[in-house]
Amino acid sequence: MENKKEMRQWLTDFGLDHPLVIGGPCSAETEEQVLKIAHELKDTDVTVYRAGIWKPRTRPGMFEGVGAIGLGWLKKVKEETGLLTATEVANKDHVKLALDNDVDILWIGARSTVSPFIMQEIADALKGTDKIVLVKNPVNPDLALWLGGVERLHTANIKNLGLIHRGFSTYEKTKYRNIPEWQIAIEVKNKFPDLPMICDPSHIGGKRDMIFDISQAALDLNFDGLMIETHTDPDNAWSDAAQQVTPIRLVEIMNDLKVRKVTTDQEAYQNALSNLRAQIDVIDQTLLDTLGKRMKTAVEIGTIKKDNNVAVLQNKRWNEILGKMILEGQERNLSEEFILRVFKAVHQESINQQEKIINS
Ligand code: PEP
Ligand code: MN
């Protein structure tokens, strides 16, 4: 990787690289597996070794982690390789054990961030620690829950905080295991500009082939690091087998990723950028005007629907519009996913506005 950018405070204080690369298996399975992977990651860009020892599994009866015995294995990782260690904590007992056993980084998983009770319990147990604590986004795309989790930790006087974006679950099947919804991560970054934001492409993609592109997208958005699940025998991993990469593949990914500079003072770049930004501002204005016009027309339709006592939702017409827009979108290099999102939102707003008219 090249073009290292300015580091965040704890990255600097802890002597960590930027972008921070966290590698290691989804789960610690055996002492031998943990140490083997760690030794293969030792002389790479990875500075933090992850391994889940308490695993939150969606369905019972699956491998739920080796538990506290894994803490000793992580200690050995640190002694033998010098890598910092990281594991997930999901209640006060986990926190106590992880702190007593000198785990360097504790992360809070997506299934914990969703629960204010659990977040509060973890925050109370961590009170005043100078360990690094990383908060994954909640499973569902709820910005306030993520912010709330961070606020509880702030209030508990935890200074070395960071965020992990691991995508959000959806009922609809998509190509992602958890859709990225980058704008939510960007909003959280804007709200807490001093907290490093790390991307977890493994849980976003769910498939190892998707890790490179998701990682590059994150770096293009100035994320501060990556957490990538790494296993010497990914296909036989005891959890998340499809999304883990070998240490060799991790090194390739790191070499191929481009780290962008946050900004540069170069005059030509600045001029070109402000020119293009000015164009974008004009285009955005036009978009808004057009949306305003569309809604005005929808309201007029609402008025005639009301006068004729016709239902607001006309499914056939709506499906025709969508089909046409998807085709026309393709000609303009706009993905089907994008067209669907935009037009569903536009359609919903039209329905809301028409409903107001009909019920007035
Ligand atoms: C994990 O990191 O292995 C994990 C369980 O992640 P998440 O909380 O993002 O599902
Ligand atoms: Mn996992």
CSV table of C-alpha atoms and ligand atoms in Angstrom, one decimal:
chain,number,residue,atom,x,y,z
A,1,MET,CA,0.0,0.0,0.0
A,2,GLU,CA,1.1,3.6,-0.6
A,3,ASN,CA,0.2,7.1,0.3
A,4,LYS,CA,-0.3,6.6,4.0
A,5,LYS,CA,-2.4,9.5,5.3
A,6,GLU,CA,-2.5,11.2,8.6
A,7,MET,CA,-3.2,8.8,11.5
A,8,ARG,CA,-5.8,9.2,14.2
A,9,GLN,CA,-4.7,9.7,17.7
A,10,TRP,CA,-4.8,6.2,19.1
A,11,LEU,CA,-3.4,4.8,15.9
A,12,THR,CA,-0.4,7.1,16.5
A,13,ASP,CA,-0.3,6.5,20.2
A,14,PHE,CA,-0.3,2.7,19.7
A,15,GLY,CA,2.2,2.9,16.9
A,16,LEU,CA,-0.2,1.4,14.4
A,17,ASP,CA,-0.1,1.6,10.7
A,18,HIS,CA,-2.6,3.5,8.6
A,19,PRO,CA,-4.6,2.0,7.1
A,20,LEU,CA,-4.9,-0.3,10.0
A,21,VAL,CA,-5.2,-3.9,8.9
A,22,ILE,CA,-6.8,-6.4,11.3
A,23,GLY,CA,-6.6,-10.0,10.1
A,24,GLY,CA,-7.3,-13.4,11.7
A,25,PRO,CA,-10.0,-16.0,11.7
A,26,CYS,CA,-13.7,-15.5,12.3
A,27,SER,CA,-13.3,-17.9,15.3
A,28,ALA,CA,-10.5,-19.3,17.3
A,29,GLU,CA,-10.9,-23.0,16.8
A,30,THR,CA,-7.8,-24.7,18.3
A,31,GLU,CA,-4.6,-23.4,19.8
A,32,GLU,CA,-2.7,-24.7,16.8
A,33,GLN,CA,-5.0,-23.0,14.3
A,34,VAL,CA,-4.8,-19.7,16.1
A,35,LEU,CA,-1.0,-19.7,16.3
A,36,LYS,CA,-0.5,-21.0,12.7
A,37,ILE,CA,-2.6,-18.2,11.2
A,38,ALA,CA,-0.9,-15.6,13.5
A,39,HIS,CA,2.6,-16.7,12.4
A,40,GLU,CA,1.5,-16.4,8.7
A,41,LEU,CA,0.3,-12.9,9.3
A,42,LYS,CA,3.3,-11.8,11.4
A,43,ASP,CA,5.4,-10.2,8.6
A,44,THR,CA,2.5,-8.7,6.6
A,45,ASP,CA,0.7,-5.4,6.8
A,46,VAL,CA,-1.5,-6.9,9.6
A,47,THR,CA,-0.8,-5.3,12.9
A,48,VAL,CA,-3.8,-6.6,14.8
A,49,TYR,CA,-4.9,-10.2,15.1
A,50,ARG,CA,-8.6,-10.9,15.5
A,51,ALA,CA,-10.2,-14.1,16.6
A,52,GLY,CA,-13.7,-14.5,18.0
A,53,ILE,CA,-13.8,-16.7,21.1
A,54,TRP,CA,-17.5,-16.0,22.1
A,55,LYS,CA,-19.5,-16.3,18.8
A,56,PRO,CA,-23.0,-14.9,18.5
A,57,ARG,CA,-24.6,-17.5,16.1
A,58,THR,CA,-28.0,-16.7,14.6
A,59,ARG,CA,-29.3,-20.3,15.2
A,60,PRO,CA,-28.6,-22.5,18.1
A,61,GLY,CA,-26.6,-25.7,17.8
A,62,MET,CA,-23.8,-24.2,15.8
A,63,PHE,CA,-20.2,-23.6,17.0
A,64,GLU,CA,-20.5,-20.9,19.6
A,65,GLY,CA,-16.8,-20.3,20.2
A,66,VAL,CA,-14.2,-21.9,22.4
A,67,GLY,CA,-14.8,-19.5,25.2
A,68,ALA,CA,-12.3,-18.3,27.8
A,69,ILE,CA,-9.7,-20.9,27.0
A,70,GLY,CA,-9.0,-18.9,23.8
A,71,LEU,CA,-7.7,-16.0,25.8
A,72,GLY,CA,-4.6,-18.0,26.6
A,73,TRP,CA,-4.1,-18.6,22.9
A,74,LEU,CA,-4.4,-14.9,22.1
A,75,LYS,CA,-1.7,-14.2,24.8
A,76,LYS,CA,0.6,-16.6,23.0
A,77,VAL,CA,-0.1,-14.9,19.7
A,78,LYS,CA,1.1,-11.6,21.3
A,79,GLU,CA,4.2,-13.2,22.8
A,80,GLU,CA,5.2,-15.1,19.8
A,81,THR,CA,4.4,-12.6,17.0
A,82,GLY,CA,4.1,-9.2,18.6
A,83,LEU,CA,0.7,-8.7,16.9
A,84,LEU,CA,-1.9,-6.9,19.0
A,85,THR,CA,-4.9,-9.0,19.8
A,86,ALA,CA,-8.6,-8.3,19.3
A,87,THR,CA,-11.8,-10.2,20.2
A,88,GLU,CA,-15.5,-9.6,20.5
A,89,VAL,CA,-17.1,-9.0,23.9
A,90,ALA,CA,-20.8,-9.2,24.4
A,91,ASN,CA,-21.4,-9.0,28.1
A,92,LYS,CA,-19.8,-7.9,31.4
A,93,ASP,CA,-18.2,-11.3,32.0
A,94,HIS,CA,-16.5,-11.3,28.6
A,95,VAL,CA,-15.3,-7.7,29.2
A,96,LYS,CA,-13.8,-8.7,32.6
A,97,LEU,CA,-12.1,-11.8,31.2
A,98,ALA,CA,-10.7,-9.9,28.1
A,99,LEU,CA,-9.3,-7.1,30.3
A,100,ASP,CA,-7.8,-9.5,32.9
A,101,ASN,CA,-6.1,-11.3,30.1
A,102,ASP,CA,-4.8,-8.2,28.4
A,103,VAL,CA,-6.6,-8.4,25.1
A,104,ASP,CA,-5.5,-5.2,23.3
A,105,ILE,CA,-8.7,-4.4,21.3
A,106,LEU,CA,-12.2,-5.3,22.3
A,107,TRP,CA,-14.9,-5.1,19.6
A,108,ILE,CA,-18.6,-4.9,20.1
A,109,GLY,CA,-20.5,-7.0,17.6
A,110,ALA,CA,-23.5,-6.0,15.5
A,111,ARG,CA,-25.8,-8.1,17.6
A,112,SER,CA,-24.8,-6.3,20.7
A,113,THR,CA,-24.9,-2.7,19.3
A,114,VAL,CA,-28.6,-3.2,18.6
A,115,SER,CA,-29.3,-3.7,22.3
A,116,PRO,CA,-29.1,-0.6,24.5
A,117,PHE,CA,-29.2,-2.8,27.6
A,118,ILE,CA,-26.2,-4.8,26.4
A,119,MET,CA,-24.4,-1.7,25.3
A,120,GLN,CA,-24.9,-0.1,28.7
A,121,GLU,CA,-23.7,-3.3,30.5
A,122,ILE,CA,-20.6,-3.4,28.3
A,123,ALA,CA,-19.9,0.3,28.8
A,124,ASP,CA,-20.2,0.0,32.6
A,125,ALA,CA,-17.9,-3.0,32.6
A,126,LEU,CA,-15.3,-1.1,30.4
A,127,LYS,CA,-15.6,2.2,32.4
A,128,GLY,CA,-12.4,4.2,32.1
A,129,THR,CA,-10.4,1.5,30.3
A,130,ASP,CA,-7.5,2.7,28.0
A,131,LYS,CA,-7.9,-0.3,25.8
A,132,ILE,CA,-9.1,0.3,22.2
A,133,VAL,CA,-12.8,-0.4,21.9
A,134,LEU,CA,-14.4,-0.7,18.4
A,135,VAL,CA,-18.1,-0.5,17.9
A,136,LYS,CA,-19.6,-2.4,15.0
A,137,ASN,CA,-22.8,-1.0,13.4
A,138,PRO,CA,-26.0,-2.6,14.6
A,139,VAL,CA,-27.4,-5.4,12.4
A,140,ASN,CA,-30.2,-3.1,11.1
A,141,PRO,CA,-29.6,0.2,9.4
A,142,ASP,CA,-30.4,2.3,12.4
A,143,LEU,CA,-28.1,5.3,12.6
A,144,ALA,CA,-29.3,6.3,16.1
A,145,LEU,CA,-28.5,2.9,17.6
A,146,TRP,CA,-25.0,3.1,16.4
A,147,LEU,CA,-24.5,6.7,17.6
A,148,GLY,CA,-26.2,5.7,20.9
A,149,GLY,CA,-23.8,2.9,21.4
A,150,VAL,CA,-20.8,5.2,20.9
A,151,GLU,CA,-22.3,7.8,23.2
A,152,ARG,CA,-22.7,5.2,26.0
A,153,LEU,CA,-19.0,4.4,25.7
A,154,HIS,CA,-18.0,8.1,25.6
A,155,THR,CA,-20.0,8.6,28.8
A,156,ALA,CA,-18.2,5.7,30.4
A,157,ASN,CA,-15.0,7.7,29.7
A,158,ILE,CA,-13.5,5.3,27.1
A,159,LYS,CA,-11.1,7.4,25.1
A,160,ASN,CA,-9.7,5.0,22.5
A,161,LEU,CA,-12.8,4.4,20.5
A,162,GLY,CA,-13.3,3.4,16.9
A,163,LEU,CA,-16.0,2.2,14.6
A,164,ILE,CA,-16.4,-0.8,12.3
A,165,HIS,CA,-18.8,-0.8,9.4
A,166,ARG,CA,-19.9,-4.4,8.7
A,167,GLY,CA,-23.0,-3.7,6.6
A,168,PHE,CA,-26.7,-4.1,7.5
A,169,SER,CA,-29.0,-7.1,7.1
A,170,THR,CA,-32.0,-7.0,4.8
A,171,TYR,CA,-35.0,-9.2,4.3
A,172,GLU,CA,-34.5,-9.0,0.6
A,173,LYS,CA,-31.8,-11.1,-1.0
A,174,THR,CA,-29.0,-9.0,-2.4
A,175,LYS,CA,-25.5,-9.8,-3.7
A,176,TYR,CA,-24.2,-8.8,-0.3
A,177,ARG,CA,-24.5,-10.7,2.9
A,178,ASN,CA,-25.0,-7.3,4.6
A,179,ILE,CA,-25.7,-4.3,2.4
A,180,PRO,CA,-23.1,-1.6,2.8
A,181,GLU,CA,-25.4,1.5,3.0
A,182,TRP,CA,-22.2,3.6,2.8
A,183,GLN,CA,-24.2,6.8,3.5
A,184,ILE,CA,-24.9,5.6,7.1
A,185,ALA,CA,-21.2,5.0,7.8
A,186,ILE,CA,-20.5,8.4,6.3
A,187,GLU,CA,-23.0,10.1,8.6
A,188,VAL,CA,-21.5,8.4,11.6
A,189,LYS,CA,-18.0,9.5,10.4
A,190,ASN,CA,-19.3,13.1,10.1
A,191,LYS,CA,-20.8,13.0,13.6
A,192,PHE,CA,-17.6,11.6,15.1
A,193,PRO,CA,-14.8,12.8,12.9
A,194,ASP,CA,-12.1,11.9,15.4
A,195,LEU,CA,-13.0,8.2,15.6
A,196,PRO,CA,-11.3,5.9,13.1
A,197,MET,CA,-13.7,4.1,10.9
A,198,ILE,CA,-12.7,0.6,9.9
A,199,CYS,CA,-14.5,-1.5,7.2
A,200,ASP,CA,-15.2,-5.2,7.6
A,201,PRO,CA,-15.6,-6.3,4.0
A,202,SER,CA,-15.8,-10.0,5.0
A,203,HIS,CA,-19.2,-9.6,6.7
A,204,ILE,CA,-20.4,-7.1,4.1
A,205,GLY,CA,-19.7,-9.4,1.2
A,206,GLY,CA,-20.1,-12.8,2.8
A,207,LYS,CA,-18.0,-14.2,0.0
A,208,ARG,CA,-14.2,-14.0,-0.3
A,209,ASP,CA,-14.4,-12.9,-4.0
A,210,MET,CA,-16.1,-9.6,-3.0
A,211,ILE,CA,-13.5,-8.6,-0.4
A,212,PHE,CA,-11.2,-6.7,-2.7
A,213,ASP,CA,-13.8,-4.4,-4.3
A,214,ILE,CA,-15.5,-3.6,-1.0
A,215,SER,CA,-12.2,-2.8,0.6
A,216,GLN,CA,-11.3,-0.5,-2.3
A,217,ALA,CA,-14.6,1.2,-2.0
A,218,ALA,CA,-14.0,1.8,1.7
A,219,LEU,CA,-10.5,3.2,1.1
A,220,ASP,CA,-11.9,5.5,-1.6
A,221,LEU,CA,-14.2,6.8,1.1
A,222,ASN,CA,-11.2,7.5,3.4
A,223,PHE,CA,-11.9,4.7,5.8
A,224,ASP,CA,-9.0,4.3,8.3
A,225,GLY,CA,-8.6,0.5,8.1
A,226,LEU,CA,-9.9,-2.9,7.2
A,227,MET,CA,-10.8,-6.0,9.2
A,228,ILE,CA,-10.5,-9.0,7.0
A,229,GLU,CA,-11.2,-12.6,8.2
A,230,THR,CA,-8.2,-14.7,7.5
A,231,HIS,CA,-7.8,-18.5,7.9
A,232,THR,CA,-5.1,-20.9,6.7
A,233,ASP,CA,-7.9,-23.4,5.6
A,234,PRO,CA,-10.9,-21.1,4.9
A,235,ASP,CA,-13.1,-23.8,3.4
A,236,ASN,CA,-13.0,-25.8,6.6
A,237,ALA,CA,-13.4,-22.9,9.0
A,238,TRP,CA,-15.8,-23.6,11.8
A,239,SER,CA,-17.7,-20.4,11.1
A,240,ASP,CA,-18.0,-18.0,8.1
A,241,ALA,CA,-16.1,-20.3,5.8
A,242,ALA,CA,-17.2,-18.7,2.5
A,243,GLN,CA,-15.9,-15.3,3.4
A,244,GLN,CA,-12.4,-16.0,4.8
A,245,VAL,CA,-9.2,-15.6,2.8
A,246,THR,CA,-5.9,-17.2,3.2
A,247,PRO,CA,-3.0,-15.1,4.6
A,248,ILE,CA,-1.4,-15.3,1.1
A,249,ARG,CA,-4.5,-13.9,-0.5
A,250,LEU,CA,-4.7,-11.2,2.2
A,251,VAL,CA,-1.2,-10.0,1.3
A,252,GLU,CA,-2.2,-9.9,-2.4
A,253,ILE,CA,-5.3,-7.9,-1.6
A,254,MET,CA,-3.2,-5.4,0.5
A,255,ASN,CA,-0.6,-5.0,-2.3
A,256,ASP,CA,-3.3,-4.3,-4.9
A,257,LEU,CA,-5.4,-1.9,-2.9
A,258,LYS,CA,-4.8,1.8,-3.6
A,259,VAL,CA,-4.8,4.1,-0.6
A,260,ARG,CA,-6.0,7.6,-1.7
A,261,LYS,CA,-4.7,10.8,-0.2
A,262,VAL,CA,-7.3,12.7,1.8
A,263,THR,CA,-6.4,15.8,-0.2
A,264,THR,CA,-3.5,17.6,-1.8
A,265,ASP,CA,-2.6,21.2,-2.3
A,266,GLN,CA,-1.7,20.9,-5.9
A,267,GLU,CA,-3.1,23.9,-7.7
A,268,ALA,CA,-4.2,22.1,-10.8
A,269,TYR,CA,-6.0,19.5,-8.8
A,270,GLN,CA,-7.7,22.1,-6.6
A,271,ASN,CA,-8.9,24.0,-9.7
A,272,ALA,CA,-10.2,21.0,-11.5
A,273,LEU,CA,-11.9,19.8,-8.3
A,274,SER,CA,-13.7,23.1,-7.6
A,275,ASN,CA,-14.8,23.3,-11.2
A,276,LEU,CA,-16.3,19.8,-11.1
A,277,ARG,CA,-17.9,20.5,-7.7
A,278,ALA,CA,-19.5,23.6,-9.0
A,279,GLN,CA,-20.9,21.5,-11.8
A,280,ILE,CA,-22.2,19.0,-9.3
A,281,ASP,CA,-23.9,21.8,-7.3
A,282,VAL,CA,-25.7,22.9,-10.4
A,283,ILE,CA,-26.8,19.4,-11.4
A,284,ASP,CA,-28.0,18.7,-7.8
A,285,GLN,CA,-30.1,21.9,-8.0
A,286,THR,CA,-31.6,20.7,-11.2
A,287,LEU,CA,-32.4,17.4,-9.7
A,288,LEU,CA,-34.2,19.1,-6.8
A,289,ASP,CA,-36.2,21.3,-9.2
A,290,THR,CA,-37.2,18.2,-11.2
A,291,LEU,CA,-38.2,16.3,-8.2
A,292,GLY,CA,-40.3,19.3,-7.0
A,293,LYS,CA,-42.0,19.4,-10.4
A,294,ARG,CA,-42.7,15.7,-10.3
A,295,MET,CA,-44.3,15.9,-6.9
A,296,LYS,CA,-46.4,18.9,-8.0
A,297,THR,CA,-47.7,16.8,-10.9
A,298,ALA,CA,-48.4,13.8,-8.7
A,299,VAL,CA,-50.4,16.1,-6.4
A,300,GLU,CA,-52.5,17.2,-9.4
A,301,ILE,CA,-53.1,13.5,-10.2
A,302,GLY,CA,-54.1,13.0,-6.6
A,303,THR,CA,-56.7,15.7,-7.0
A,304,ILE,CA,-58.3,14.1,-10.0
A,305,LYS,CA,-58.1,10.7,-8.3
A,306,LYS,CA,-60.0,12.2,-5.4
A,307,ASP,CA,-62.6,13.8,-7.6
A,308,ASN,CA,-63.2,10.4,-9.3
A,309,ASN,CA,-62.9,8.3,-6.1
A,310,VAL,CA,-60.0,6.2,-7.5
A,311,ALA,CA,-57.4,4.4,-5.4
A,312,VAL,CA,-54.0,6.1,-4.9
A,313,LEU,CA,-51.9,3.0,-5.8
A,314,GLN,CA,-52.1,1.9,-9.4
A,315,ASN,CA,-49.8,-1.2,-9.5
A,316,LYS,CA,-49.9,-1.9,-13.2
A,317,ARG,CA,-48.9,1.6,-14.1
A,318,TRP,CA,-46.2,1.6,-11.5
A,319,ASN,CA,-44.7,-1.7,-12.7
A,320,GLU,CA,-44.6,-0.3,-16.3
A,321,ILE,CA,-42.8,2.8,-15.2
A,322,LEU,CA,-40.2,0.8,-13.2
A,323,GLY,CA,-39.5,-1.6,-16.1
A,324,LYS,CA,-39.0,1.3,-18.5
A,325,MET,CA,-36.7,3.2,-16.1
A,326,ILE,CA,-34.5,0.1,-15.5
A,327,LEU,CA,-34.0,-0.2,-19.3
A,328,GLU,CA,-33.4,3.5,-19.8
A,329,GLY,CA,-31.1,3.5,-16.8
A,330,GLN,CA,-28.9,0.9,-18.4
A,331,GLU,CA,-28.4,3.1,-21.4
A,332,ARG,CA,-27.1,5.7,-18.9
A,333,ASN,CA,-24.8,3.3,-17.1
A,334,LEU,CA,-27.1,3.3,-14.0
A,335,SER,CA,-27.4,0.0,-12.2
A,336,GLU,CA,-30.8,-1.7,-11.7
A,337,GLU,CA,-30.3,-1.6,-8.0
A,338,PHE,CA,-29.8,2.2,-8.1
A,339,ILE,CA,-32.8,2.8,-10.3
A,340,LEU,CA,-35.0,0.7,-8.1
A,341,ARG,CA,-34.0,2.6,-5.0
A,342,VAL,CA,-34.4,6.0,-6.5
A,343,PHE,CA,-37.8,5.3,-8.1
A,344,LYS,CA,-39.2,3.4,-5.2
A,345,ALA,CA,-38.3,6.5,-3.0
A,346,VAL,CA,-39.8,8.9,-5.5
A,347,HIS,CA,-42.9,6.8,-5.9
A,348,GLN,CA,-43.4,6.5,-2.1
A,349,GLU,CA,-43.2,10.3,-1.8
A,350,SER,CA,-45.8,10.7,-4.6
A,351,ILE,CA,-48.1,8.2,-2.8
A,352,ASN,CA,-47.6,10.1,0.5
A,353,GLN,CA,-48.4,13.4,-1.1
A,354,GLN,CA,-51.5,12.0,-2.9
A,355,GLU,CA,-52.7,10.4,0.3
A,356,LYS,CA,-52.6,13.8,1.9
A,357,ILE,CA,-54.8,15.2,-0.9
A,358,ILE,CA,-57.2,12.3,-0.9
A,359,ASN,CA,-57.7,12.5,2.8
A,360,SER,CA,-58.0,16.3,3.0
B,1,PEP,C1,-17.4,-11.3,13.6
B,1,PEP,O1,-16.7,-10.4,13.5
B,1,PEP,O2,-17.0,-12.5,13.4
B,1,PEP,C2,-18.8,-11.1,13.8
B,1,PEP,C3,-19.6,-12.0,14.5
B,1,PEP,O3,-19.2,-10.0,13.3
B,1,PEP,P1,-20.6,-9.2,13.3
B,1,PEP,O4,-20.9,-8.8,14.7
B,1,PEP,O5,-20.3,-8.0,12.4
B,1,PEP,O6,-21.7,-10.1,12.8
B,2,MN,MN,-17.3,-13.9,11.2
